[in-house]
Coordinates of C-alpha atoms in Angstrom, one line a residue:
X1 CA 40.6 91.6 137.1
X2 CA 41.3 91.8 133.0
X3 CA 40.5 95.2 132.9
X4 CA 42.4 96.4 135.4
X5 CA 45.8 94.8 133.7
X6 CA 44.9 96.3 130.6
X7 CA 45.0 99.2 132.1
X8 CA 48.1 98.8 134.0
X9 CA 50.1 97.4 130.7
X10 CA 51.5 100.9 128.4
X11 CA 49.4 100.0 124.8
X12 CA 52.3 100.7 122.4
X13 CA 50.6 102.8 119.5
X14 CA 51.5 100.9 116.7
X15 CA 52.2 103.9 113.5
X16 CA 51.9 102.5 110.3
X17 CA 54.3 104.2 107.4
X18 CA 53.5 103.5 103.7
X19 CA 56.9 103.7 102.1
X20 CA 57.4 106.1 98.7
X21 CA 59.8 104.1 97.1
X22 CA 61.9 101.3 97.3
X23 CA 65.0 103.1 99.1
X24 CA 62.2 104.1 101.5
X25 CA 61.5 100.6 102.0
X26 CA 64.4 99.6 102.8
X27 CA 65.4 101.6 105.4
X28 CA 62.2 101.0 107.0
X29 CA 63.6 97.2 107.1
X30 CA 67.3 98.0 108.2
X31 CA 65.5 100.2 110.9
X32 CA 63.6 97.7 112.1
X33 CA 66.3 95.2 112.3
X34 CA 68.9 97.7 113.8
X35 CA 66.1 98.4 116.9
X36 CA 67.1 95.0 118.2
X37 CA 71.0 94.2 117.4
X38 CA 70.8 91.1 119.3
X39 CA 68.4 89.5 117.5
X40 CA 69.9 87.0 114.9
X41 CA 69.3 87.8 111.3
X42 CA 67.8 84.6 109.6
X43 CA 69.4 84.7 105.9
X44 CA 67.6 82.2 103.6
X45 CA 69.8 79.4 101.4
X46 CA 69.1 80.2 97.9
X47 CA 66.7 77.7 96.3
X48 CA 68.4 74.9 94.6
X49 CA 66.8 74.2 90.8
X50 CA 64.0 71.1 91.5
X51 CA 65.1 68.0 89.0
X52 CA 62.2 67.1 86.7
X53 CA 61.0 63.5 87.5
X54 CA 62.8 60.8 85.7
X55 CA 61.1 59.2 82.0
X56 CA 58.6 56.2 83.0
X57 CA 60.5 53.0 82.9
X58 CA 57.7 51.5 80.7
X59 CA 55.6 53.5 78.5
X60 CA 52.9 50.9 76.9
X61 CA 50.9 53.6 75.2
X62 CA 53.1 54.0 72.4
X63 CA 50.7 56.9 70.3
X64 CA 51.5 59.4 68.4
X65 CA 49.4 62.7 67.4
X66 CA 48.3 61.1 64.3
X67 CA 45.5 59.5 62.5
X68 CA 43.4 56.6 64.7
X69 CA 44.1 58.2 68.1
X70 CA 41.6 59.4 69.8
X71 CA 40.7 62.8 70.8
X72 CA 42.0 62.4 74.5
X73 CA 44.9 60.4 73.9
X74 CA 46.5 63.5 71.4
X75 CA 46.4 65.7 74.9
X76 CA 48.1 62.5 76.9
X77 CA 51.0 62.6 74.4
X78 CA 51.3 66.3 74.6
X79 CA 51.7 66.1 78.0
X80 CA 54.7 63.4 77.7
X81 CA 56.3 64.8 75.1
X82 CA 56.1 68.1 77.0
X83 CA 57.7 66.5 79.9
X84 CA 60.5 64.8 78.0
X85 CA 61.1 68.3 76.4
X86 CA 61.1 69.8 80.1
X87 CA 63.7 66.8 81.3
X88 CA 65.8 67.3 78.6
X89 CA 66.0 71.2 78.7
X90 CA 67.3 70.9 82.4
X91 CA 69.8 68.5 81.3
X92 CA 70.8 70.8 79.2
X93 CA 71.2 73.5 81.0
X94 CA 73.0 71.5 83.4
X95 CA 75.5 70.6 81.4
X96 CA 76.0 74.1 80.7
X97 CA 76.5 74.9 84.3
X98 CA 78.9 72.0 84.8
X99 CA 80.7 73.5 82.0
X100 CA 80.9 76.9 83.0
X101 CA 82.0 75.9 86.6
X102 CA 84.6 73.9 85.3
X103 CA 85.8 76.8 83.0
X104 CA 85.7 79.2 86.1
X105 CA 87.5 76.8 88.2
X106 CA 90.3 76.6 85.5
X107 CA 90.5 80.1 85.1
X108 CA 90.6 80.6 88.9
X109 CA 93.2 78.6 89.1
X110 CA 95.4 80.0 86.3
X111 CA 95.4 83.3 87.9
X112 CA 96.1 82.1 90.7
X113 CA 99.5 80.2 89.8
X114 CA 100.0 83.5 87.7
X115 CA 100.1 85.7 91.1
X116 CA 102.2 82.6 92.8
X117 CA 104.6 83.1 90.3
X118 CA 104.8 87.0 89.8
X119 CA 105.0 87.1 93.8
X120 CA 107.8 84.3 93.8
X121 CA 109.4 86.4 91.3
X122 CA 109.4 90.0 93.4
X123 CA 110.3 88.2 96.7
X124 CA 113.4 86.5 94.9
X125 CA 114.1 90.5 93.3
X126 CA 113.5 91.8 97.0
X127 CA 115.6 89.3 98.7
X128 CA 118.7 89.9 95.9
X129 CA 118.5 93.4 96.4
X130 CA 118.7 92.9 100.1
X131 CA 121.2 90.6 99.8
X132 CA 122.9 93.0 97.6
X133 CA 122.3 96.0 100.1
X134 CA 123.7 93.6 102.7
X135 CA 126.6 93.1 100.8
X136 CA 127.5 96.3 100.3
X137 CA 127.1 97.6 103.9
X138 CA 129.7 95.0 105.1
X139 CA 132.3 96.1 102.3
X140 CA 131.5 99.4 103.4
X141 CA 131.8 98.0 107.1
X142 CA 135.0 96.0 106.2
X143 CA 136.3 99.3 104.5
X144 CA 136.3 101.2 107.3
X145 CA 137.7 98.6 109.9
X146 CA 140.8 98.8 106.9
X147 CA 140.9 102.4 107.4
X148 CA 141.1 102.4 110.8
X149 CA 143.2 99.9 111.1
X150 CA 145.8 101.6 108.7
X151 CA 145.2 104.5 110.7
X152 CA 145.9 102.8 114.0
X153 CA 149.2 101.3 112.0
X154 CA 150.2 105.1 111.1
X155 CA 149.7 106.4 114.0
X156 CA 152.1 103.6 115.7
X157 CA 154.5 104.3 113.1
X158 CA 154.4 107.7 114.0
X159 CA 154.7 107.1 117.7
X160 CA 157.5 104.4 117.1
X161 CA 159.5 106.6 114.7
X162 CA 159.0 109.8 117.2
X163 CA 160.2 107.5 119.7
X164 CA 163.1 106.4 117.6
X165 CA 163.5 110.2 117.0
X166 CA 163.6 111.3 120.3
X167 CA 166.2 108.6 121.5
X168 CA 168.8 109.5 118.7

């Protein structure tokens, strides 16, 4: 029964292909991920930096790397101190993220109350221009319902005194 399902199920041929080069590699992966668009794409959170273990509360073996300690308590304190020198590295650098965050936050927000205030200042530019643009187009617009109306005046003159004319 096995071997007759075997033998009914196609055996996909699997081809193996040894990229060249890094580019090659690549495409290989995008390939292989475009063959099934509705897979989901899994994209891993960046690892955050592991704290180092807080200093012992206590430490009652007070020794140094000096005269009357003995030969395995010298690689004991090299371990502490090395440690401590560890913990207070990645405070360090710590601090010096903090501090560059905070300096990129400020900047970011400089720039962007510079852009507020260069766009508040072209928007109140366009609007007086349009203002000014509207302005004009009513004078204009004004000016001609003038003309025409003096024209309309004239031209009742006109007809008045021709009709005055013509009576005399």
């Amino acid at each position: 029964v096995c071997e007759s399902m075997e033998e009914k199920r196609p055996k996909r041929e699997k081809v193996v292909v040894v990229p060249r080069s890094a580019a090659d590699e690549q495409r290989f992966k995008i390939e292989r991920m475009m063959a099934e668009p509705e897979r989901p794409v899994v994209i891993p959170e960046p690892r955050k930096p592991r704290a180092p273990r807080p200093p012992p509360e206590f430490n009652f073996d007070v020794m140094g790397s000096s005269a009357g300690a003995g030969s395995g308590e010298f690689h004991i304190y090299r371990g502490i101190r090395r440690r401590e020198q560890n913990r207070l590295k990645w405070i360090d650098t710590q601090a010096a993220q903090d501090e560059k965050d905070e300096d990129f936050r400020h900047r970011l927000e400089n720039k962007k109350r510079e852009d507020d205030e260069k766009t508040a200042k072209k928007r109140a530019k366009r609007l007086k221009k349009k203002d000014k643009m509207k302005a004009v187009k009513k004078l204009k617009h004004t000016e001609n319902d003038q003309e025409n109306q003096s024209e309309v005046n004239r031209d009742e003159e006109r007809s008045s005194n021709e009709e005055q004319e013509e009576e005399t």
